[in-house]
Coordinates of N, CA and C in Angstrom, one line a residue:
M1 N 34.2 -64.4 -59.0 CA 35.4 -64.8 -59.7 C 35.0 -65.0 -61.2
P2 N 35.7 -64.3 -62.1 CA 35.4 -64.4 -63.5 C 35.7 -65.8 -64.1
Y3 N 34.9 -66.2 -65.1 CA 35.1 -67.5 -65.7 C 36.4 -67.4 -66.5
V4 N 37.3 -68.5 -66.4 CA 38.5 -68.6 -67.1 C 38.4 -69.8 -68.0
T5 N 38.6 -69.6 -69.3 CA 38.5 -70.7 -70.3 C 39.7 -71.6 -70.1
S6 N 39.6 -72.7 -70.7 CA 40.7 -73.7 -70.6 C 41.9 -73.2 -71.4
I7 N 41.7 -72.4 -72.4 CA 42.9 -71.8 -73.2 C 43.6 -70.8 -72.3
E8 N 42.8 -70.0 -71.6 CA 43.4 -69.0 -70.7 C 44.2 -69.6 -69.6
R9 N 43.6 -70.7 -69.0 CA 44.2 -71.4 -67.9 C 45.5 -72.0 -68.4
L10 N 45.5 -72.6 -69.6 CA 46.8 -73.2 -70.2 C 47.8 -72.1 -70.4
A11 N 47.4 -71.0 -70.9 CA 48.3 -69.9 -71.2 C 48.9 -69.4 -69.9
K12 N 48.1 -69.3 -68.8 CA 48.7 -68.9 -67.5 C 49.7 -69.9 -67.0
E13 N 49.3 -71.2 -67.1 CA 50.3 -72.2 -66.7 C 51.6 -72.2 -67.5
D14 N 51.4 -72.0 -68.8 CA 52.6 -71.9 -69.7 C 53.4 -70.6 -69.2
G15 N 52.8 -69.5 -69.0 CA 53.4 -68.3 -68.5 C 54.2 -68.5 -67.2
R16 N 53.5 -69.2 -66.3 CA 54.2 -69.5 -65.0 C 55.4 -70.3 -65.2
A17 N 55.3 -71.4 -66.0 CA 56.4 -72.3 -66.2 C 57.5 -71.6 -66.9
E18 N 57.2 -70.8 -67.9 CA 58.2 -70.0 -68.6 C 58.9 -69.0 -67.6
G19 N 58.1 -68.4 -66.8 CA 58.7 -67.4 -65.8 C 59.6 -68.1 -64.8
L20 N 59.2 -69.3 -64.4 CA 60.0 -70.1 -63.5 C 61.3 -70.5 -64.1
I21 N 61.2 -71.0 -65.4 CA 62.5 -71.4 -66.1 C 63.4 -70.2 -66.3
L22 N 62.8 -69.0 -66.7 CA 63.7 -67.8 -66.9 C 64.3 -67.4 -65.5
G23 N 63.4 -67.4 -64.5 CA 63.9 -67.0 -63.2 C 65.1 -67.9 -62.7
L24 N 64.9 -69.2 -62.9 CA 66.0 -70.1 -62.5 C 67.2 -69.9 -63.3
A25 N 67.1 -69.7 -64.6 CA 68.3 -69.4 -65.4 C 69.0 -68.2 -65.0
Q26 N 68.2 -67.1 -64.7 CA 68.8 -65.9 -64.3 C 69.5 -66.0 -63.0
G27 N 68.8 -66.7 -62.1 CA 69.4 -67.0 -60.7 C 70.7 -67.8 -60.9
R28 N 70.8 -68.8 -61.7 CA 72.0 -69.6 -61.9 C 73.1 -68.7 -62.5
E29 N 72.7 -67.8 -63.5 CA 73.8 -67.0 -64.1 C 74.3 -66.0 -63.0
E30 N 73.4 -65.4 -62.2 CA 73.8 -64.5 -61.2 C 74.7 -65.2 -60.2
G31 N 74.4 -66.4 -59.9 CA 75.2 -67.2 -58.9 C 76.6 -67.5 -59.5
R32 N 76.6 -67.9 -60.8 CA 77.9 -68.1 -61.5 C 78.8 -66.8 -61.4
E33 N 78.2 -65.7 -61.8 CA 78.9 -64.5 -61.8 C 79.4 -64.1 -60.4
E34 N 78.6 -64.3 -59.4 CA 79.0 -64.0 -58.0 C 80.2 -65.0 -57.7
G35 N 80.1 -66.2 -58.1 CA 81.1 -67.2 -57.8 C 82.4 -66.8 -58.5
R36 N 82.3 -66.4 -59.7 CA 83.5 -66.0 -60.5 C 84.2 -64.8 -59.8
E37 N 83.4 -63.8 -59.4 CA 83.9 -62.6 -58.7 C 84.6 -63.0 -57.4
E38 N 84.0 -63.9 -56.6 CA 84.6 -64.4 -55.4 C 85.9 -65.1 -55.7
G39 N 85.9 -65.9 -56.7 CA 87.1 -66.6 -57.1 C 88.2 -65.6 -57.5
R40 N 87.9 -64.6 -58.3 CA 88.9 -63.6 -58.7 C 89.4 -62.9 -57.5
E41 N 88.6 -62.5 -56.5 CA 89.0 -61.8 -55.3 C 89.9 -62.7 -54.5
E42 N 89.6 -64.0 -54.4 CA 90.4 -64.9 -53.6 C 91.8 -65.0 -54.3
G43 N 91.8 -65.1 -55.6 CA 93.0 -65.2 -56.4 C 93.9 -64.0 -56.2
R44 N 93.3 -62.8 -56.2 CA 94.0 -61.6 -56.0 C 94.6 -61.6 -54.6
E45 N 93.9 -62.0 -53.6 CA 94.4 -62.0 -52.3 C 95.5 -63.0 -52.1
E46 N 95.4 -64.1 -52.7 CA 96.4 -65.1 -52.7 C 97.7 -64.6 -53.4
G47 N 97.5 -63.9 -54.5 CA 98.7 -63.3 -55.2 C 99.3 -62.2 -54.3
R48 N 98.6 -61.4 -53.6 CA 99.1 -60.4 -52.7 C 99.9 -61.1 -51.6
E49 N 99.3 -62.1 -51.0 CA 100.0 -62.8 -49.9 C 101.3 -63.5 -50.4
E50 N 101.3 -64.1 -51.6 CA 102.5 -64.6 -52.2 C 103.6 -63.6 -52.4
G51 N 103.1 -62.4 -52.9 CA 104.0 -61.3 -53.1 C 104.7 -60.8 -51.7
R52 N 103.9 -60.8 -50.7 CA 104.5 -60.4 -49.4 C 105.5 -61.5 -48.9
E53 N 105.2 -62.7 -49.1 CA 106.1 -63.8 -48.7 C 107.4 -63.7 -49.5
F54 N 107.3 -63.4 -50.8 CA 108.6 -63.3 -51.6 C 109.4 -62.1 -51.1
L55 N 108.7 -61.0 -50.7 CA 109.4 -59.8 -50.2 C 110.1 -60.2 -48.9
K56 N 109.4 -60.9 -48.0 CA 110.0 -61.3 -46.7 C 111.2 -62.1 -47.0
R57 N 111.1 -63.1 -47.8 CA 112.3 -64.0 -48.1 C 113.4 -63.2 -48.7
G58 N 113.1 -62.3 -49.6 CA 114.2 -61.4 -50.1 C 114.9 -60.6 -49.1
I59 N 114.1 -60.0 -48.2 CA 114.7 -59.2 -47.1 C 115.5 -60.0 -46.2
L60 N 115.0 -61.2 -45.8 CA 115.8 -62.1 -44.9 C 117.1 -62.6 -45.6
R61 N 117.0 -62.9 -46.8 CA 118.2 -63.4 -47.5 C 119.2 -62.3 -47.6
L62 N 118.8 -61.1 -48.0 CA 119.7 -59.9 -48.1 C 120.4 -59.6 -46.7
L63 N 119.5 -59.6 -45.7 CA 120.1 -59.4 -44.3 C 121.1 -60.4 -43.9
Q64 N 120.8 -61.7 -44.2 CA 121.7 -62.8 -43.8 C 123.0 -62.7 -44.6
V65 N 122.9 -62.3 -45.9 CA 124.2 -62.1 -46.7 C 125.0 -60.9 -46.1
R66 N 124.3 -59.9 -45.8 CA 125.0 -58.7 -45.4 C 125.5 -58.7 -44.0
F67 N 124.7 -59.3 -43.1 CA 125.0 -59.2 -41.6 C 125.2 -60.6 -40.9
G68 N 125.0 -61.7 -41.6 CA 125.2 -63.0 -41.1 C 124.2 -63.2 -39.9
D69 N 124.7 -63.8 -38.8 CA 123.9 -64.2 -37.7 C 123.3 -63.0 -37.0
A70 N 123.8 -61.8 -37.2 CA 123.2 -60.6 -36.6 C 121.8 -60.3 -37.1
A71 N 121.5 -60.8 -38.2 CA 120.1 -60.7 -38.8 C 119.1 -61.6 -38.2
N72 N 119.5 -62.6 -37.6 CA 118.6 -63.6 -37.0 C 117.6 -63.0 -36.0
G73 N 118.0 -62.0 -35.3 CA 117.1 -61.4 -34.3 C 115.9 -60.7 -34.9
L74 N 116.0 -60.3 -36.2 CA 114.9 -59.6 -36.9 C 114.0 -60.5 -37.6
L75 N 114.3 -61.8 -37.7 CA 113.5 -62.7 -38.5 C 112.1 -62.8 -38.1
P76 N 111.8 -63.0 -36.8 CA 110.4 -63.1 -36.4 C 109.6 -61.7 -36.6
E77 N 110.3 -60.6 -36.4 CA 109.7 -59.3 -36.5 C 109.3 -59.1 -38.0
I78 N 110.2 -59.4 -38.9 CA 110.0 -59.2 -40.3 C 108.9 -60.1 -40.8
D79 N 108.9 -61.3 -40.3 CA 107.9 -62.3 -40.7 C 106.5 -61.9 -40.2
A80 N 106.4 -61.1 -39.2 CA 105.1 -60.6 -38.7 C 104.6 -59.4 -39.5
L81 N 105.4 -58.8 -40.3 CA 104.9 -57.6 -41.1 C 104.0 -58.1 -42.1
A82 N 102.9 -57.3 -42.3 CA 101.9 -57.7 -43.3 C 101.6 -56.6 -44.4
D83 N 102.2 -55.4 -44.1 CA 101.9 -54.3 -45.0 C 102.9 -54.3 -46.2
T84 N 102.4 -54.5 -47.4 CA 103.3 -54.6 -48.6 C 104.2 -53.4 -48.8
A85 N 103.6 -52.2 -48.6 CA 104.4 -51.0 -48.8 C 105.5 -50.9 -47.8
L86 N 105.3 -51.3 -46.6 CA 106.3 -51.3 -45.5 C 107.4 -52.3 -45.9
L87 N 107.0 -53.5 -46.3 CA 107.9 -54.5 -46.7 C 108.8 -54.1 -47.8
E88 N 108.3 -53.3 -48.8 CA 109.1 -52.8 -49.9 C 110.1 -51.8 -49.4
K89 N 109.6 -51.0 -48.4 CA 110.6 -50.0 -47.8 C 111.7 -50.7 -47.1
V90 N 111.3 -51.7 -46.3 CA 112.3 -52.5 -45.6 C 113.3 -53.1 -46.5
L91 N 112.9 -53.7 -47.6 CA 113.8 -54.3 -48.6 C 114.7 -53.2 -49.2
D92 N 114.2 -52.0 -49.5 CA 115.0 -51.0 -50.0 C 116.1 -50.6 -49.0
Q93 N 115.7 -50.5 -47.8 CA 116.6 -50.0 -46.7 C 117.6 -51.1 -46.3
A94 N 117.2 -52.4 -46.4 CA 118.0 -53.5 -46.1 C 119.3 -53.5 -46.9
A95 N 119.3 -52.9 -48.0 CA 120.5 -52.8 -48.9 C 121.5 -51.7 -48.5
V96 N 121.0 -50.8 -47.7 CA 121.9 -49.6 -47.4 C 122.1 -49.3 -45.9
V97 N 121.3 -49.9 -45.0 CA 121.5 -49.6 -43.6 C 122.9 -50.1 -43.1
A98 N 123.3 -49.4 -42.0 CA 124.6 -49.7 -41.4 C 124.6 -51.0 -40.6
T99 N 123.5 -51.2 -39.9 CA 123.4 -52.5 -39.1 C 122.0 -53.0 -39.3
A100 N 121.8 -54.3 -39.1 CA 120.5 -55.0 -39.2 C 119.5 -54.3 -38.3
A101 N 120.0 -54.0 -37.1 CA 119.1 -53.4 -36.1 C 118.5 -52.0 -36.5
D102 N 119.2 -51.3 -37.4 CA 118.7 -50.0 -37.9 C 117.4 -50.2 -38.7
L103 N 117.1 -51.4 -39.2 CA 115.9 -51.6 -39.9 C 114.7 -51.5 -39.0
R104 N 114.9 -51.9 -37.7 CA 113.8 -51.9 -36.7 C 113.1 -50.6 -36.6
K105 N 113.8 -49.5 -36.9 CA 113.2 -48.2 -36.8 C 112.1 -48.0 -37.8
L106 N 112.1 -48.7 -38.9 CA 111.0 -48.6 -39.9 C 109.6 -49.1 -39.4
W107 N 109.6 -50.1 -38.5 CA 108.3 -50.5 -38.1 C 108.0 -50.3 -36.6
N108 N 109.0 -49.8 -35.9 CA 108.7 -49.4 -34.4 C 108.4 -48.0 -34.3

């Protein structure tokens, strides 16, 4: 094993300490960025879920105004729908269908 002077030994120790500090800082920053991305994705999903809930409420309100108690049979089925595009189509059709039961054709 070659002889290592005290200056070389101190330089190695300083290098290790600096590397450790830089590594920890980089790890923290990567962790923060990952956390921010997870938070953004959770926020987007919550927003999509809220949008679906608003669509469902709009559909149900429209059906109740148009068809009264006849719309009540569709409430659990509409509440079970999770596809935003389908919910939008149901909302569009809820304004023009002849009977509340005609909407069922869209998801059956």
